[in-house]
Amino acid sequence: MRNNPRKKSRLRSYFSHHLRTALASLGRLYAQPAATLMTAAVIAIALALPVGLYIALDNVAKLSSDWDGSTQISLFLHTHVKNSDAQKLMNQLQTHKQIKKIDFISKEQGLKQFRETSGFGDALKYLDSNPLPIVLVVHPKITGNKADATTLLVKELGKNKLVELAQLDVQWVKRLYTLLEIANRSIWVVSTMLAIAVLLIIGNTIRLDIQNRREEIEVSKLIGASDAFIRRPFLYTGLWYGVIGGLLATIVTLVSLALVENPIHKLALLYSSDFRLHGLGFVKTLLLILISCSLGLIGSWIAVSRHLKEIEPS
Amino acid sequence: MIHFDNICKRYPSGYDALNRINLRLHKGQMAFLTGHSGAGKSTLLKLIAMIERPTRGQIFLDGVNLNNISNRKIPYIRRNIGIIFQNHHLLYDRPVFDNVAMPLIIQGYRRQEIRKRVRAALNQVGLLSKEKSDPITLSGGEQQRVGIARAIIHKPLLLLADEPTGNLDPELSLEIMQLFARFNQVGTTVLIASHDLDLIKHTGFPSISLQDGQVAHNGLPFTVSNN
Ligand SMILES: Nc1ncnc2c1ncn2[C@@H]1O[C@H](COP(=O)(O)OP(=O)(O)OP(=O)(O)O)[C@@H](O)[C@H]1O
Ligand SMILES: [Mg+2]
């Protein structure tokens, strides 16, 4: 019915149209910097919050896995057990699959340590005999975060006849894992809610944009613009909000990390640990921006599909 | 070109704006649509432009039954039509050039082609010097002519105009009618709704007069139907 421009040049013109639409959408945002920045800032904060929580949790998890290496089981032997029997037990346990290393603390060494660290040194002088038992400090082999395996080992060792008490020194590690698990799930819940909030923010912004450009939409429909053509600038606007929001969120995260990094490192040094704060890393930063872009696109898509239909020429 | 077959239009309010309209406007013809206020002139044009759908009957546009066109396909029908309104519907956030270029941008024309055609269209309506102006700075007649340039830029087969001279002085009105006549001379089918009986008489084109939603008088010359 119509004499249309030729196919090849149409394809080229299609891409150049996309490019121009994208730039025009960006130009519109740039023309209202305050409003744009405000919306983008809200998006950025909503994104940076779960990201911050994630980084904190990630670091605690890394830190606790360091501590996991120092998990040890103290075997308090019965007081009547002699050094030679204890030595035999130690040799026997050293072949155990789950045990990495065993330290032998004799009664005398124990007393000496106690004297040095407890401050009751003088009181000990008045004791006739050494009341302390021989202690075997077992360092278990630990693969991954398997706190349960360690617990089983403690039980097994506790059953030995020579052992009066087997005690896991860092039982709180297990509790920590549980807490971390809870925190992990909470972060997902919070992230989901904030993602929905971002969708709503972008959707609402685009809805207002559509209302402001009502006249233009009507005229475009009258002169034969396809739905895709009319949708396009709004989808690009949503995408740009995602891009700007994502970049801002990255900046907010980096600045926050920089602010706490030094104090944390100092604190770690006080505990003679060389622990350093781990940031998001390149891949996860890209992922953050990608998620932000997707949210922008989805949010604007929702607004567009709901509100563009309402505008018809009359 | 346009064929109305027993068309009825009842608005959701229950009002029958058009009642059993039968009409045939052939390719290349130019005609006026007259009638009292509320007679149904705008409604008839809206049915052709698919802004409204008929309640009953069929409309054929260049042989295509509009009842078979889904909402998604409406844009492609409209690309064959140029529509001119009384309140010209210009966009005030962009210069004259961009307003006129809209139909070509929508259809994905290339930039050089767009520039060439916009200049030609503005030249035809005598506004080439105003291409960079904001529409708001133009007079009523000039704005109307920008609207006409936008309606003809994509060389539509059919030109529909609803009260295009509604608020213009007689001289300018005549000028605009002559403009339509020129488009008609190069083959465009033209249908214009208007109150202005004097003007219509002056131009000498046939008119169809509506009354209470029905054809009261059909002044179109009888031609052998070739549809
Ligand atoms: N959207 C609508 N809903 C309900 N009734 C409508 C609608 N549009 C028009 N009408 C009614 O249909 C009748 C015909 O309207 P139309 O606009 O076609 O008249 P017209 O001939 O163009 O009049 P005018 O010369 O005043 O523009 C009028 O009585 C009007 O009230
Ligand atoms: Mg009318």
XYZ file of C-alpha atoms and ligand atoms in Angstrom:
573
model
C 0.000 0.000 0.000
C 2.919 2.340 0.698
C 6.197 3.171 -0.882
C 8.436 2.277 2.067
C 12.117 3.024 2.336
C 14.304 0.119 1.321
C 15.025 -2.739 3.687
C 18.719 -2.367 4.394
C 18.526 1.313 5.117
C 15.472 0.597 7.271
C 17.477 -1.739 9.471
C 20.201 0.849 9.859
C 17.612 3.494 10.547
C 16.014 1.172 13.135
C 19.242 1.026 15.138
C 19.940 4.698 14.780
C 16.392 5.329 15.950
C 17.033 3.214 19.059
C 20.212 5.117 19.733
C 18.485 8.451 19.284
C 15.588 7.406 21.517
C 18.001 6.273 24.228
C 19.922 9.536 24.041
C 16.727 11.580 23.979
C 15.529 9.783 27.121
C 18.853 10.485 28.788
C 18.610 14.107 27.656
C 15.214 14.426 29.307
C 16.640 13.124 32.582
C 19.593 15.496 32.251
C 17.235 18.412 31.697
C 15.829 17.855 35.197
C 18.938 16.994 37.180
C 17.459 17.534 40.641
C 14.426 15.317 40.106
C 16.508 12.671 38.350
C 19.168 12.587 41.045
C 16.558 12.374 43.776
C 14.880 9.362 42.196
C 18.227 7.754 41.401
C 19.404 8.372 44.977
C 16.362 6.624 46.413
C 17.037 3.684 44.108
C 20.728 3.729 45.044
C 20.021 3.672 48.765
C 17.502 0.887 48.382
C 20.142 -1.121 46.514
C 23.148 -0.169 48.657
C 21.450 -1.250 51.874
C 21.187 -4.968 51.108
C 24.568 -4.827 49.383
C 26.104 -3.403 52.562
C 24.464 -6.107 54.664
C 25.685 -8.722 52.223
C 29.264 -7.462 52.421
C 29.139 -7.401 56.232
C 27.812 -10.937 56.366
C 30.291 -12.140 53.789
C 33.155 -10.767 55.864
C 31.874 -12.279 59.102
C 31.584 -15.622 57.323
C 35.161 -15.338 56.046
C 36.379 -14.314 59.472
C 34.592 -17.183 61.207
C 36.024 -19.696 58.780
C 39.436 -18.456 59.892
C 38.437 -19.150 63.469
C 37.175 -22.501 62.442
C 40.787 -23.514 61.817
C 41.492 -22.809 65.445
C 38.694 -25.013 66.670
C 40.106 -27.356 69.265
C 38.876 -30.078 71.557
C 40.314 -30.337 75.038
C 40.406 -33.870 76.450
C 40.671 -33.720 80.254
C 41.909 -37.146 81.346
C 41.077 -38.676 84.697
C 43.527 -37.466 87.376
C 44.779 -41.002 88.027
C 45.903 -41.487 84.407
C 49.660 -41.674 84.160
C 51.839 -39.879 81.636
C 52.720 -43.126 79.841
C 49.088 -44.150 79.383
C 48.226 -40.675 78.204
C 51.118 -40.848 75.735
C 49.785 -44.154 74.401
C 46.317 -42.672 73.942
C 47.831 -39.751 72.126
C 49.744 -41.961 69.712
C 46.633 -43.969 69.095
C 44.497 -40.884 68.382
C 47.084 -39.417 66.070
C 46.152 -42.031 63.474
C 42.495 -40.888 63.609
C 41.285 -39.636 60.233
C 39.633 -36.519 61.567
C 42.509 -35.374 63.722
C 45.196 -33.107 62.444
C 47.382 -32.627 65.487
C 47.451 -33.261 69.221
C 49.205 -31.200 71.889
C 50.178 -32.898 75.118
C 49.874 -30.815 78.266
C 51.284 -32.599 81.254
C 50.142 -31.920 84.832
C 53.261 -29.828 85.446
C 52.888 -27.776 82.286
C 49.229 -27.212 83.128
C 50.114 -25.976 86.573
C 52.755 -23.691 85.185
C 50.353 -22.203 82.658
C 47.687 -21.808 85.288
C 50.115 -20.039 87.606
C 51.149 -17.630 84.872
C 47.736 -16.781 83.567
C 45.310 -17.064 86.456
C 46.879 -14.790 89.013
C 46.324 -17.394 91.708
C 49.990 -18.321 91.578
C 50.608 -17.678 95.292
C 47.576 -19.665 96.401
C 48.838 -22.680 94.502
C 51.919 -22.853 96.694
C 49.784 -24.074 99.547
C 48.553 -27.140 97.661
C 50.156 -30.478 98.609
C 49.766 -32.111 95.247
C 49.032 -31.039 91.711
C 45.217 -31.184 91.284
C 45.299 -30.711 87.512
C 44.711 -33.538 85.042
C 46.682 -34.298 81.926
C 45.116 -32.531 78.997
C 45.267 -33.557 75.324
C 44.445 -30.688 73.003
C 43.044 -32.145 69.794
C 43.047 -30.059 66.605
C 40.457 -31.596 64.287
C 40.730 -31.596 60.537
C 37.947 -29.439 59.258
C 36.605 -29.411 55.770
C 34.213 -26.625 54.941
C 31.822 -25.363 57.517
C 30.905 -28.708 58.975
C 30.328 -27.924 62.587
C 28.392 -31.183 62.956
C 31.387 -33.367 62.148
C 33.296 -31.679 64.942
C 30.463 -32.298 67.372
C 30.440 -35.989 66.508
C 34.189 -36.162 67.066
C 33.778 -34.583 70.498
C 31.200 -37.225 71.418
C 33.377 -40.036 70.157
C 36.424 -38.859 72.090
C 34.337 -38.344 75.240
C 33.511 -42.067 75.289
C 37.158 -43.081 75.798
C 37.770 -44.640 79.232
C 40.734 -42.433 80.036
C 38.840 -39.251 79.220
C 36.877 -37.586 81.947
C 35.648 -34.676 79.879
C 35.831 -33.784 76.194
C 35.096 -30.161 75.574
C 34.762 -28.257 72.331
C 36.398 -24.934 73.020
C 34.563 -23.003 70.416
C 31.057 -24.228 70.671
C 29.862 -20.785 69.876
C 31.213 -21.321 66.353
C 28.257 -23.572 65.761
C 25.896 -20.998 67.157
C 27.542 -18.410 64.961
C 26.886 -20.540 61.899
C 23.231 -20.726 62.806
C 23.110 -16.985 63.298
C 24.851 -16.438 59.978
C 22.302 -18.652 58.295
C 19.478 -16.609 59.799
C 21.171 -13.360 58.795
C 21.679 -14.727 55.296
C 18.005 -15.457 54.880
C 17.039 -12.114 56.369
C 19.170 -10.394 53.785
C 17.276 -12.192 51.036
C 13.980 -11.119 52.525
C 15.152 -7.513 52.890
C 16.616 -7.532 49.363
C 13.385 -8.813 47.869
C 11.345 -6.168 49.646
C 13.710 -3.402 48.616
C 13.745 -4.674 45.030
C 9.963 -4.407 45.016
C 10.303 -0.891 46.434
C 12.675 0.009 43.585
C 10.168 -1.376 41.069
C 7.439 0.748 42.616
C 9.589 3.884 42.628
C 10.551 3.493 38.990
C 7.032 2.486 38.003
C 5.587 5.555 39.670
C 8.173 7.882 38.147
C 7.453 6.516 34.692
C 3.715 6.803 35.309
C 4.128 10.531 36.023
C 6.308 10.837 32.947
C 3.596 9.221 30.836
C 1.012 11.623 32.227
C 3.201 14.607 31.454
C 3.631 13.464 27.874
C 0.007 12.614 27.299
C -0.379 15.068 24.428
C 2.660 13.700 22.648
C 1.434 10.128 23.048
C -1.979 11.010 21.651
C -0.537 12.765 18.628
C 1.893 9.920 18.027
C -0.942 7.402 18.064
C -2.955 9.558 15.676
C -0.218 9.721 13.102
C 0.304 5.985 13.202
C 3.003 5.290 15.778
C 3.139 1.627 16.770
C 2.833 0.632 20.423
C 6.489 -0.386 20.436
C 7.493 3.065 19.192
C 5.501 4.795 21.923
C 6.761 2.444 24.633
C 10.395 2.800 23.703
C 11.341 6.191 25.221
C 9.748 5.232 28.547
C 11.536 1.897 28.663
C 14.816 3.683 27.996
C 14.027 6.157 30.773
C 13.508 3.231 33.153
C 16.733 1.654 31.973
C 18.644 4.894 32.548
C 17.232 5.166 36.063
C 18.540 1.647 36.610
C 21.979 2.541 35.265
C 22.289 5.748 37.275
C 20.831 4.136 40.415
C 23.190 1.176 40.077
C 26.254 3.381 39.615
C 25.257 5.544 42.579
C 24.725 2.426 44.688
C 28.228 1.263 43.750
C 29.688 4.618 44.730
C 27.786 4.665 48.029
C 29.044 1.157 48.783
C 32.653 1.965 47.915
C 32.640 5.139 50.008
C 31.091 3.351 52.983
C 33.671 0.559 52.727
C 36.507 3.071 52.529
C 35.182 4.767 55.657
C 35.164 1.618 57.805
C 38.123 -0.164 56.257
C 40.881 1.541 58.227
C 39.323 1.247 61.686
C 38.556 -2.416 61.042
C 42.093 -3.118 59.947
C 43.399 -1.398 63.076
C 41.042 -3.442 65.216
C 42.200 -6.606 63.492
C 45.829 -5.675 64.191
C 44.998 -5.284 67.873
C 43.849 -8.893 67.786
C 47.042 -9.703 65.871
C 45.026 -10.772 62.881
C 45.757 -9.626 59.377
C 42.088 -9.615 58.556
C 41.112 -7.177 55.817
C 37.661 -6.111 54.707
C 36.546 -7.751 51.470
C 34.599 -5.522 49.087
C 32.154 -6.508 46.351
C 34.715 -7.247 43.686
C 34.399 -6.527 39.994
C 32.020 -9.299 38.986
C 29.576 -8.666 41.798
C 29.654 -4.918 41.131
C 28.726 -5.644 37.524
C 25.997 -7.923 38.782
C 24.687 -5.140 41.015
C 24.454 -2.744 38.084
C 22.878 -5.440 35.938
C 20.243 -6.101 38.584
C 19.623 -2.380 38.874
C 19.165 -2.076 35.110
C 16.769 -5.021 35.074
C 14.733 -3.476 37.869
C 14.593 -0.205 35.914
C 13.446 -1.962 32.779
C 10.887 -4.154 34.551
C 9.535 -1.221 36.584
C 9.058 0.926 33.501
C 7.591 -2.010 31.600
C 4.951 -2.458 34.304
C 4.078 1.251 34.245
C 4.025 1.404 30.459
C 1.846 -1.660 29.999
C -0.604 -0.357 32.573
C -0.843 3.293 31.588
C -0.159 3.629 27.870
C -3.352 1.810 26.993
C -5.369 4.409 28.862
C -4.247 7.129 26.492
C -6.164 7.017 23.232
C -6.827 9.895 20.874
C -10.395 11.164 20.952
C -11.412 4.892 -1.456
C -13.911 5.213 1.382
C -17.017 3.067 1.457
C -19.539 3.243 4.311
C -21.921 0.317 4.277
C -24.918 0.816 6.547
C -22.895 2.320 9.370
C -24.368 2.940 12.807
C -22.473 4.455 15.714
C -23.927 4.457 19.194
C -21.750 6.016 21.894
C -21.523 4.258 25.253
C -23.845 6.931 26.601
C -26.535 5.382 24.400
C -26.649 8.271 21.944
C -26.915 7.329 18.259
C -24.460 9.676 16.567
C -24.701 7.990 13.152
C -27.586 6.003 11.780
C -27.425 3.841 8.634
C -24.842 5.803 6.714
C -24.114 4.692 3.153
C -21.392 6.580 1.361
C -18.806 6.168 -1.340
C -15.907 8.513 -1.905
C -13.737 7.474 -4.802
C -10.008 7.674 -5.122
C -8.921 11.166 -6.025
C -12.211 12.799 -5.101
C -12.484 15.803 -2.829
C -15.646 16.497 -0.846
C -16.994 18.449 2.121
C -18.961 17.092 5.005
C -21.500 19.575 6.361
C -24.314 19.611 8.856
C -25.449 21.245 12.071
C -23.494 20.955 15.238
C -23.950 17.474 16.614
C -24.941 16.060 13.231
C -22.133 13.504 13.420
C -19.438 14.958 11.170
C -16.570 14.418 13.606
C -17.881 10.977 14.446
C -17.806 9.983 10.794
C -14.203 11.122 10.404
C -13.211 9.332 13.623
C -14.628 6.091 12.262
C -12.417 6.385 9.184
C -9.345 7.158 11.291
C -10.287 4.246 13.592
C -10.416 6.541 16.605
C -13.867 5.068 17.097
C -15.301 1.766 15.936
C -18.743 1.432 14.328
C -21.516 -0.257 16.279
C -22.935 -1.788 13.125
C -22.044 -1.940 9.434
C -18.762 -2.024 7.577
C -16.256 0.551 6.445
C -13.878 -0.137 3.596
C -10.763 1.951 3.251
C -8.963 1.395 -0.026
C -10.715 -1.964 -0.191
C -9.731 -3.016 3.344
C -12.564 -3.866 5.715
C -11.710 -1.926 8.883
C -13.710 -4.372 11.004
C -10.988 -6.926 10.291
C -8.225 -4.683 11.593
C -7.095 -5.499 15.123
C -6.124 -2.700 17.496
C -2.488 -3.653 17.038
C -2.738 -3.013 13.297
C -4.455 0.364 13.580
C -1.178 2.346 13.346
C -0.508 0.872 9.916
C -3.942 1.953 8.699
C -3.392 5.453 10.052
C -0.128 5.783 8.168
C -2.148 6.016 4.972
C -4.210 8.874 6.339
C -3.355 12.474 7.070
C -5.505 13.966 9.815
C -6.015 17.685 10.453
C -7.855 18.996 13.491
C -9.443 22.234 14.414
C -7.150 22.545 17.421
C -4.187 21.422 15.340
C -2.667 19.242 18.146
C 0.854 20.596 17.756
C 3.454 19.757 20.382
C 4.771 22.918 21.983
C 7.886 21.340 23.463
C 9.648 21.150 20.084
C 10.196 23.381 17.058
C 8.094 23.396 13.901
C 10.540 21.174 12.057
C 10.289 18.383 14.651
C 6.501 18.596 14.699
C 6.270 18.189 10.960
C 8.869 15.399 10.907
C 6.971 13.173 13.377
C 5.144 10.939 10.858
C 8.420 10.209 9.052
C 10.321 9.468 12.262
C 7.598 7.041 13.285
C 7.946 5.240 9.979
C 11.715 5.029 10.266
C 12.759 7.309 7.425
C 16.382 8.337 7.157
C 17.556 11.690 8.309
C 18.398 13.218 4.918
C 15.087 12.079 3.520
C 13.284 13.581 6.511
C 15.065 16.912 6.116
C 14.269 17.040 2.425
C 10.606 16.224 2.862
C 10.006 18.525 5.832
C 11.459 21.430 3.859
C 9.269 20.583 0.884
C 6.121 20.311 3.035
C 6.835 23.567 4.876
C 7.468 25.209 1.533
C 4.076 24.049 0.284
C 2.294 25.660 3.225
C 4.474 28.766 2.967
C 6.292 28.366 6.273
C 9.794 27.395 5.225
C 11.231 30.363 7.100
C 9.640 29.173 10.355
C 11.143 25.692 10.571
C 13.150 26.521 13.685
C 10.397 28.497 15.426
C 8.476 27.223 18.405
C 4.846 26.585 17.419
C 3.665 28.757 20.322
C 5.186 31.821 18.649
C 3.124 31.314 15.474
C -0.280 32.812 14.671
C -3.403 30.617 14.610
C -3.342 30.349 10.831
C 0.351 29.507 10.813
C -0.137 26.814 13.432
C -2.965 25.362 11.369
C -0.665 25.259 8.355
C 2.040 23.483 10.373
C -0.632 20.914 11.231
C -1.395 20.537 7.533
C 2.273 20.136 6.680
C 2.492 17.352 9.277
C -0.615 15.680 7.813
C 0.729 15.594 4.256
C 4.442 14.981 4.870
C 4.170 11.201 4.453
C 2.133 11.561 1.240
C -1.040 9.932 2.559
C -3.603 8.500 0.180
C -6.376 10.145 2.151
C -6.577 13.514 3.869
C -9.191 14.048 6.599
C -9.786 17.518 8.022
C -12.165 18.384 10.857
C -13.052 22.100 10.832
C -9.605 23.073 9.564
C -10.632 26.715 9.169
C -12.735 26.970 12.321
C -11.018 30.001 13.774
C -9.422 31.587 10.733
C -10.461 34.693 8.817
C -12.180 34.141 5.428
C -9.121 35.040 3.408
C -6.869 32.606 5.197
C -9.631 29.983 5.121
C -9.808 30.223 1.379
C -6.056 29.965 1.124
C -6.085 26.774 3.137
C -8.902 25.326 1.045
C -6.833 26.075 -2.051
C -3.991 24.219 -0.413
C -6.245 21.160 -0.019
C -7.348 21.511 -3.624
C -3.692 21.421 -4.678
C -3.113 18.158 -2.791
C -6.261 16.812 -4.405
C -4.900 17.722 -7.829
C -1.894 15.462 -7.316
C -4.174 12.544 -6.483
C -4.870 12.706 -2.736
C -8.437 11.917 -1.713
C -9.721 14.691 0.562
C -12.665 14.802 2.973
C -13.238 17.985 4.965
C -15.827 18.571 7.689
C -16.882 22.187 7.787
C -19.629 24.579 8.836
C -18.632 27.252 6.409
C -21.227 26.929 3.623
C -20.124 30.122 1.860
C -16.584 28.913 1.663
C -17.702 25.495 0.417
C -19.791 27.068 -2.327
C -16.867 29.272 -3.274
C -14.506 26.344 -3.772
C -17.015 24.477 -5.918
C -16.333 21.013 -4.481
C -19.282 18.678 -3.797
C -20.603 18.266 -0.268
C -22.355 15.616 1.771
C -24.704 16.989 4.345
C -25.519 15.153 7.551
C -28.553 15.666 9.730
C -29.103 13.926 13.041
C -26.701 11.187 12.121
C -28.131 10.505 8.665
C -27.178 11.590 5.155
C -29.602 14.383 4.278
C -28.065 15.250 0.932
C -25.311 13.630 -1.063
C -23.832 16.050 -3.581
C -21.170 13.677 -4.821
C -21.304 13.207 -8.584
C -22.610 9.791 -9.510
C -19.778 7.735 -10.845
C -19.706 4.120 -11.832
C -18.490 2.233 -8.824
C -15.120 0.709 -9.478
C -14.577 -0.638 -5.982
N -17.504 10.338 23.066
C -18.803 10.599 22.988
N -19.663 10.067 23.877
C -20.977 10.308 23.800
N -21.544 11.064 22.888
C -20.760 11.634 21.970
C -19.340 11.423 21.974
N -18.823 12.116 20.943
C -19.859 12.721 20.340
N -21.006 12.437 20.937
C -22.334 12.894 20.530
O -22.557 12.497 19.207
C -23.178 13.528 18.459
C -22.363 13.804 17.218
O -21.140 14.357 17.614
P -20.054 14.888 16.581
O -18.902 15.356 17.329
O -19.851 13.837 15.560
O -20.843 16.117 15.932
P -20.314 17.170 14.881
O -21.208 17.053 13.705
O -18.882 17.026 14.673
O -20.618 18.533 15.662
P -19.758 19.876 15.671
O -20.064 20.559 14.404
O -20.289 20.607 16.840
O -18.342 19.506 15.807
C -23.272 14.727 19.382
O -24.616 14.853 19.832
C -22.391 14.394 20.545
O -22.955 14.852 21.744
Mg -17.147 18.149 15.137
